[in-house]
Amino acid sequence: MNTEEKIFNAARTVFQKKGFAGARMQEIADEAGINKAMLHYCFKNKQLLFEAVFMNAFSQLAPQINAIFNSNETVFEKITQFTHSYISFVILNPFLPPFVIQEMNNNPEFVKSFFKNKNTPNPSQLIDQIKKEIDQGIIKPIDPQQLLLDIFAMTVFPFAAHMLVKGILHINDIEFNKMMEERKTIIAEQIINSIKK
Amino acid sequence: MNTEEKIFNAARTVFQKKGFAGARMQEIADEAGINKAMLHYCFKNKQLLFEAVFMNAFSQLAPQINAIFNSNETVFEKITQFTHSYISFVILNPFLPPFVIQEMNNNPEFVKSFFKNKNTPNPSQLIDQIKKEIDQGIIKPIDPQQLLLDIFAMTVFPFAAHMLVKGILHINDIEFNKMMEERKTIIAEQIINSIKK
DNA sequence: TTTTGGTTTAACCATTTGGTTAACAAAGGT
DNA sequence: ACCTTTGTTAACCAAATGGTTAAACCAAAA
C-alpha cells in the first residue's frame, strides 16, 4: 500500500468517525503512520482530502444502486434486490450512511454542485416503471416518489440513526446486527405487501 | 428575552446548523448579540452549553412521543397519531432530527449516560401492546421491534436525510414540504395496510 | 559516481479557538 | 451613602490547528 492509499484510508476512517469539522489533520496523519506534511503534499488541503473521501464513499453506493434501479426486473424484484444488497453492503460499511447524510446536511452548497456534476443515484427510470405497473394494475395507485422514499427510509434509516435506534430499542450491537440481517428479507416483503393489488 | 435565553437560542441555531465540532463560540456570541465571555459566565463551557441545547431538543420530542405510545388507543390509532403529530412537529423544527442523530452518532459515550439518566422515548409498553394485538389476530405476526423501526424510519428519515433526499429525487424545498404534508396521512395507511390481517 | 527527481520529515508559522481575567456598570439591600 | 452581588465587556492567553518550508533521504538516471 503506497503512501497516498495509506492517507486515503486513514482519512476515510477519521472523517467517517468525526465528520469534516471534527476531524484533525494530525489524527489522520497518525492513523496513516506518516508525517502530517505528507497530507498536504498528496492532497493539497483538508477540503480536497475530504472531498476525495466523500466522492469515493458515494461512488461506492451510486453504481450499485443504479444497476438495480435500471435493470430489466419487475418493481417487486427490484425492491427485493435493492434492500437485500444495500443492507448487505452497509453492514460491512456501517459508517457510510451517517457520514454521507451528515456531511450532505452540513454542506448544502457542496451538495448542489455535487449532484450536478457527479454520477449519483438516479431513480427516474424506476419511477417511470412504477407508474407503468400502476397503470397495468400490478401496483396500487401511489406516488412513486413516496414509494422510493419509503424504500430508502426503511433501508437506510436504521444505519443512519444507528445510536438513536440502539438507545430507544435498548439493544446492543449484536442484537442490532441480528435485526439488520432479518431486515434484509423483512423489509421487501413488508413494502411489496403494502403496495401489491 | 434575558441574556441566558438569547445565548440559548443562538446556541441552538448554531449547533443545529454546524454540529458540535463545527460550531464556534464566537459565532454563537455574535448570533446572540453579546460578548463571548457571557457564554462562559452563563454556561461554563462549550460542552455544557451544547448539552443544554441537546437535552432541550430531545426533551421536546420525548414526552410527545411517549404520550402517544402509552395512551389507551389501538396500535393502528397510535401509528396514525404518531406519524401525523411527529411530522407536523418536525416540519416546524426541521433541524432537530439531523442534529439529534448526528450528535448521537458522534458522541457514543455521552449517549450511553444520556439514555440511562434522562426521560427518553420508551416504546416498551407499545411493544407489549403490539404482541397482544398479534395474539388477538388483529395484526399479522411480525417482530414488534422491526415494526417500531419501520415507523420511525418512514417518519424520521426524510428529515434526517433532508439534503440527500432532495438531491436524489431532484426536488426543491417547496416540493419537499408538499411531500411531507402528504406523508402525514400516507405513511400510516401504508404501514397499517401492510400489517393488518 | 554523481546528479536528479520525487518523497518524507522535523521544525516552524499564522491564525483560530475555547477559555480567563480584570475592570466596570447596574441593581439591591443595609 | 456604601457595600455586595450580579451582569457585561474588552483585552488577553495558552493550546490547538491547518498549513508551510527547508532540509534530508533515496532510488534511479546519466
XYZ file of C-alpha atoms (C1' of nucleotides) in Angstrom:
454
model
C 0.000 0.000 0.000
C 1.561 3.290 -1.083
C 1.507 6.497 0.913
C -1.428 8.037 -0.892
C -3.530 4.965 -0.175
C -2.430 4.952 3.457
C -3.505 8.570 3.796
C -6.762 7.979 1.999
C -7.716 5.033 4.175
C -6.744 6.883 7.324
C -8.713 9.920 6.192
C -11.744 7.773 5.488
C -11.567 6.262 8.951
C -11.190 9.578 10.729
C -13.667 11.552 8.637
C -16.318 8.892 8.972
C -15.836 8.766 12.724
C -15.562 12.509 13.425
C -17.058 14.278 10.416
C -15.327 17.048 8.484
C -15.329 19.641 11.248
C -14.344 17.180 13.967
C -11.538 15.510 12.048
C -7.963 16.644 12.738
C -5.240 16.526 10.119
C -2.764 15.342 12.749
C -5.056 12.490 13.701
C -5.279 11.409 10.080
C -1.510 11.536 9.799
C -1.097 9.450 12.956
C -3.692 6.962 11.757
C -1.769 6.673 8.482
C 1.554 6.452 10.311
C 3.140 9.251 8.295
C 4.140 12.868 8.709
C 1.431 15.485 8.577
C 3.158 17.346 5.771
C 2.515 14.373 3.518
C -1.209 15.023 3.728
C -0.693 18.396 2.092
C 1.893 17.002 -0.302
C -0.587 14.406 -1.570
C -3.968 16.124 -1.198
C -3.224 19.866 -1.019
C -5.550 20.634 1.910
C -8.230 19.326 4.251
C -11.138 20.218 1.999
C -9.745 18.358 -1.004
C -8.800 15.340 1.082
C -12.323 15.303 2.438
C -13.863 15.589 -0.991
C -11.768 12.681 -2.215
C -13.055 10.547 0.643
C -16.626 11.708 0.232
C -16.724 11.181 -3.509
C -15.286 7.720 -3.088
C -17.807 6.825 -0.403
C -20.668 7.998 -2.535
C -19.360 6.447 -5.708
C -19.286 3.071 -3.992
C -23.023 3.264 -3.493
C -24.263 5.000 -6.606
C -23.395 2.438 -9.320
C -24.643 -0.452 -7.243
C -27.955 1.302 -6.696
C -28.330 2.413 -10.289
C -27.549 -1.054 -11.601
C -30.546 -2.360 -9.703
C -32.786 0.612 -10.430
C -32.186 0.376 -14.165
C -32.248 -3.376 -14.723
C -35.000 -5.275 -16.572
C -36.601 -6.783 -13.486
C -40.058 -6.060 -12.116
C -40.547 -3.388 -9.461
C -41.130 -6.033 -6.808
C -37.933 -7.791 -7.781
C -36.002 -4.516 -7.754
C -37.252 -3.691 -4.283
C -36.142 -7.104 -3.076
C -32.741 -6.797 -4.702
C -32.147 -3.259 -3.523
C -32.986 -3.795 0.116
C -31.026 -7.000 0.298
C -27.883 -5.820 -1.414
C -27.893 -2.399 0.191
C -28.178 -3.782 3.695
C -25.529 -6.396 2.982
C -23.194 -3.687 1.784
C -23.859 -1.330 4.656
C -23.423 -3.974 7.325
C -19.845 -4.108 6.064
C -19.567 -0.299 5.900
C -21.659 0.888 8.815
C -20.140 4.362 8.972
C -21.034 5.227 5.415
C -24.690 6.268 5.698
C -24.334 8.526 8.740
C -21.246 10.058 7.191
C -22.853 10.803 3.845
C -26.056 12.110 5.380
C -24.289 14.242 7.961
C -21.928 15.892 5.530
C -24.651 16.480 2.962
C -26.719 18.258 5.584
C -23.737 20.312 6.710
C -22.509 21.380 3.269
C -25.563 22.313 1.209
C -23.560 24.289 -1.339
C -21.131 21.455 -1.904
C -24.075 19.074 -2.319
C -25.614 21.198 -5.019
C -22.541 21.145 -7.240
C -22.062 17.516 -6.374
C -25.447 16.435 -7.694
C -24.947 18.442 -10.854
C -21.561 17.043 -11.810
C -21.262 13.556 -10.419
C -22.554 10.086 -11.011
C -25.357 9.905 -8.469
C -28.226 7.501 -7.792
C -30.882 8.289 -10.342
C -34.304 6.749 -9.818
C -36.064 8.432 -12.759
C -36.243 5.244 -14.803
C -37.586 3.281 -11.840
C -40.182 5.967 -11.220
C -41.422 5.584 -14.778
C -41.564 1.833 -14.326
C -43.607 2.203 -11.149
C -46.097 4.420 -12.975
C -46.354 1.818 -15.702
C -47.007 -1.033 -13.305
C -49.628 1.072 -11.571
C -51.359 1.567 -14.926
C -51.106 -2.171 -15.544
C -52.839 -2.795 -12.233
C -49.901 -4.620 -10.689
C -49.303 -1.973 -8.055
C -51.819 0.044 -6.102
C -52.018 3.701 -7.115
C -49.369 5.514 -5.108
C -46.945 8.380 -5.573
C -43.776 6.764 -6.960
C -41.586 9.296 -5.198
C -43.189 8.477 -1.878
C -42.616 4.801 -2.526
C -38.980 5.494 -3.321
C -38.687 7.454 -0.112
C -40.270 4.597 1.825
C -37.762 2.134 0.426
C -34.801 4.344 1.236
C -36.172 5.127 4.669
C -36.755 1.515 5.676
C -33.338 0.516 4.392
C -31.056 3.398 5.280
C -32.557 4.842 8.435
C -31.508 2.168 10.927
C -27.879 2.682 9.908
C -28.096 6.446 9.665
C -29.592 6.686 13.142
C -27.608 3.771 14.496
C -27.073 5.113 18.017
C -30.558 6.530 18.390
C -32.120 3.235 17.368
C -29.994 1.245 19.769
C -30.826 3.667 22.542
C -34.571 3.694 22.031
C -34.959 -0.046 21.451
C -32.499 -0.834 24.253
C -30.492 -3.257 22.165
C -26.751 -3.840 21.835
C -24.601 -4.161 18.741
C -25.140 -7.877 18.402
C -28.899 -7.606 18.606
C -28.789 -4.672 16.239
C -26.886 -6.641 13.646
C -29.258 -9.555 14.024
C -32.177 -7.229 13.391
C -30.468 -5.893 10.292
C -29.865 -9.373 8.955
C -33.556 -10.111 9.360
C -34.403 -6.804 7.769
C -32.768 -7.900 4.543
C -35.828 -10.016 3.789
C -38.494 -8.472 6.018
C -38.486 -5.003 4.500
C -39.089 -6.046 0.927
C -41.963 -8.323 1.928
C -43.431 -5.526 4.004
C -43.257 -2.922 1.259
C -44.424 -5.218 -1.510
C -47.231 -6.425 0.694
C -48.435 -2.884 1.201
C -48.482 -1.899 -2.485
C -49.450 -5.037 -4.418
C -53.006 -5.246 -5.597
C -35.766 37.848 26.494
C -32.961 37.742 29.033
C -29.328 37.089 28.209
C -29.387 33.401 29.060
C -32.296 32.861 26.683
C -30.567 34.866 23.979
C -27.500 32.688 24.337
C -29.511 29.504 24.410
C -31.446 30.365 21.274
C -28.319 31.446 19.470
C -26.558 28.259 20.551
C -29.452 26.168 19.316
C -29.340 27.875 15.950
C -25.595 27.495 15.527
C -25.294 23.970 16.930
C -28.143 22.717 14.788
C -26.606 24.259 11.688
C -22.953 23.333 12.288
C -22.963 20.499 14.810
C -20.888 20.446 17.985
C -17.483 20.302 16.330
C -18.333 22.842 13.655
C -19.909 25.395 15.959
C -17.780 28.328 17.145
C -18.316 30.030 20.485
C -17.697 33.402 18.859
C -20.368 32.713 16.272
C -22.855 31.875 18.997
C -21.962 35.085 20.811
C -22.417 37.104 17.619
C -25.723 35.396 16.898
C -26.842 36.254 20.415
C -25.520 39.790 20.102
C -23.495 39.620 23.306
C -19.894 39.277 24.424
C -18.267 35.884 24.209
C -17.375 35.915 27.899
C -21.075 35.799 28.713
C -21.294 32.333 27.208
C -18.869 31.081 29.810
C -20.463 33.167 32.523
C -23.861 31.576 31.864
C -22.985 28.068 30.674
C -19.429 27.396 31.924
C -18.110 25.896 28.664
C -18.941 24.679 25.177
C -19.744 21.128 26.218
C -22.286 22.194 28.837
C -23.872 24.729 26.539
C -24.179 22.030 23.929
C -25.677 19.573 26.368
C -28.254 22.147 27.432
C -29.286 22.589 23.815
C -29.252 18.888 23.073
C -31.251 17.923 26.147
C -33.804 20.561 25.351
C -34.103 19.420 21.757
C -34.557 15.847 22.801
C -36.908 16.633 25.636
C -39.204 18.387 23.202
C -39.664 15.134 21.350
C -39.664 12.522 24.082
C -42.821 13.421 26.049
C -44.853 13.932 22.896
C -43.832 10.508 21.657
C -44.365 8.755 24.964
C -47.787 10.309 25.407
C -48.882 8.647 22.188
C -47.026 5.386 22.794
C -48.587 4.933 26.217
C -52.182 6.052 25.583
C -55.220 3.748 25.566
C -55.704 3.749 21.801
C -55.289 0.814 19.438
C -51.978 0.203 17.715
C -53.389 1.394 14.409
C -54.617 4.584 16.011
C -51.261 5.133 17.695
C -49.428 4.725 14.424
C -51.730 7.280 12.833
C -51.328 9.728 15.682
C -47.578 9.326 15.919
C -46.793 9.822 12.260
C -49.134 12.751 11.955
C -48.061 14.635 15.037
C -44.366 13.881 14.634
C -44.271 15.115 11.069
C -46.276 18.193 11.984
C -43.828 18.981 14.733
C -40.729 18.356 12.660
C -41.916 20.451 9.736
C -41.740 23.315 12.217
C -38.349 22.179 13.565
C -36.606 20.721 10.532
C -33.102 20.897 12.017
C -33.961 18.757 15.010
C -33.754 15.218 13.600
C -30.457 15.608 11.734
C -28.994 17.360 14.752
C -30.027 14.714 17.247
C -28.992 11.835 15.026
C -25.679 13.360 14.082
C -24.632 14.191 17.601
C -25.746 10.842 18.943
C -23.602 9.104 16.351
C -20.639 11.352 17.128
C -20.790 11.076 20.926
C -21.499 7.439 21.775
C -20.283 7.758 25.365
C -22.488 10.770 26.003
C -25.444 8.883 24.520
C -24.970 5.974 26.861
C -25.186 8.073 30.004
C -27.962 10.057 28.401
C -30.225 7.049 27.899
C -29.591 5.874 31.411
C -30.470 9.088 33.199
C -32.948 11.008 31.110
C -36.554 10.913 30.146
C -36.333 9.241 26.751
C -38.838 7.740 24.322
C -39.751 4.369 25.720
C -41.682 2.025 23.447
C -41.779 -0.982 25.796
C -45.464 -0.586 26.575
C -46.324 -0.221 22.895
C -44.277 -3.316 22.099
C -46.325 -5.308 24.592
C -49.496 -3.957 23.066
C -48.375 -4.997 19.586
C -47.694 -8.530 20.816
C -51.168 -8.612 22.345
C -52.870 -7.479 19.168
C -50.904 -10.069 17.220
C -52.204 -12.739 19.602
C -55.717 -11.361 19.159
C -55.368 -11.738 15.405
C -55.671 -8.009 14.698
C -52.135 -7.676 13.414
C -50.142 -10.067 11.293
C -47.348 -11.843 13.153
C -44.319 -9.552 12.984
C -41.418 -8.569 15.197
C -42.674 -5.566 17.190
C -39.222 -4.007 17.261
C -38.996 -4.182 13.487
C -42.394 -2.550 13.224
C -41.271 0.196 15.562
C -38.183 0.685 13.465
C -40.310 0.861 10.310
C -42.486 3.559 11.810
C -39.519 5.634 12.928
C -37.774 5.128 9.618
C -40.724 6.182 7.465
C -41.340 9.205 9.653
C -37.901 10.460 10.619
C -35.709 9.522 7.674
C -36.854 12.130 5.168
C -35.969 14.867 7.648
C -32.773 13.262 8.855
C -31.509 12.858 5.300
C -33.117 16.047 4.068
C -30.399 17.067 1.622
C -29.783 13.578 0.306
C -33.474 13.070 -0.380
C -33.804 16.364 -2.188
C -30.739 15.556 -4.254
C -31.773 12.071 -5.279
C -35.416 12.883 -6.013
C -34.446 16.161 -7.723
C -36.971 18.202 -5.791
C -36.763 21.641 -4.173
C -37.794 22.773 -0.709
C -41.360 23.530 -1.710
C -41.896 20.140 -3.297
C -40.197 18.510 -0.347
C -42.554 20.156 2.101
C -45.533 19.192 -0.018
C -44.382 15.588 0.039
C -44.038 15.732 3.810
C -47.537 17.124 4.202
C -48.858 14.221 2.170
C -46.747 11.841 4.166
C -48.631 12.748 7.317
C -51.505 10.563 6.145
C -49.843 8.288 3.593
C -47.373 6.612 5.929
C -49.869 5.431 8.490
C -52.134 3.974 5.808
C -49.160 2.263 4.226
C -47.901 0.713 7.436
C -51.313 -0.307 8.725
C -52.139 -1.746 5.337
C -49.078 -3.941 5.436
C -49.663 -5.372 8.914
C -53.428 -5.669 9.306
C -54.897 -9.113 8.852
C 29.953 8.213 -9.026
C 27.304 11.994 -9.373
C 23.122 14.083 -10.418
C 18.443 14.442 -10.392
C 13.797 13.931 -9.257
C 10.342 12.717 -6.409
C 9.373 11.542 -1.484
C 9.449 12.317 3.540
C 10.328 14.625 7.729
C 11.191 17.948 11.728
C 10.629 22.334 12.744
C 8.153 26.280 12.159
C 4.314 29.768 11.395
C -0.054 32.377 11.395
C -4.491 32.022 12.705
C -8.216 30.294 15.114
C -10.395 28.820 19.178
C -12.038 27.869 23.806
C -11.446 29.918 27.844
C -9.794 33.554 31.514
C -9.088 37.983 33.779
C -9.734 42.310 35.466
C -12.116 46.244 35.195
C -16.559 48.272 35.047
C -21.530 49.096 35.427
C -26.120 48.300 37.301
C -29.018 46.945 40.850
C -30.352 45.903 45.543
C -30.044 45.669 50.183
C -28.301 47.898 54.619
C -24.289 56.998 51.018
C -21.922 52.302 50.949
C -21.181 47.828 50.198
C -22.282 43.465 47.900
C -23.976 40.809 44.297
C -24.926 40.186 39.554
C -24.378 41.217 34.767
C -21.272 42.721 30.943
C -17.288 43.914 28.384
C -12.548 44.478 26.201
C -8.360 42.637 26.332
C -5.731 38.843 26.871
C -3.805 33.917 26.892
C -2.395 29.218 26.010
C -3.353 25.497 23.253
C -4.767 23.605 19.097
C -4.946 23.585 14.246
C -4.313 23.911 9.202
C -0.746 24.813 6.527
C 4.388 25.930 5.003
C 9.324 25.398 4.497
C 13.754 23.918 4.044
C 16.458 20.309 4.521
C 17.229 15.285 4.411
C 16.515 10.958 2.146
C 16.641 7.780 -1.523
C 16.083 5.358 -5.739
C 17.013 5.658 -10.496
C 19.049 8.005 -14.403
C 23.248 9.881 -16.531
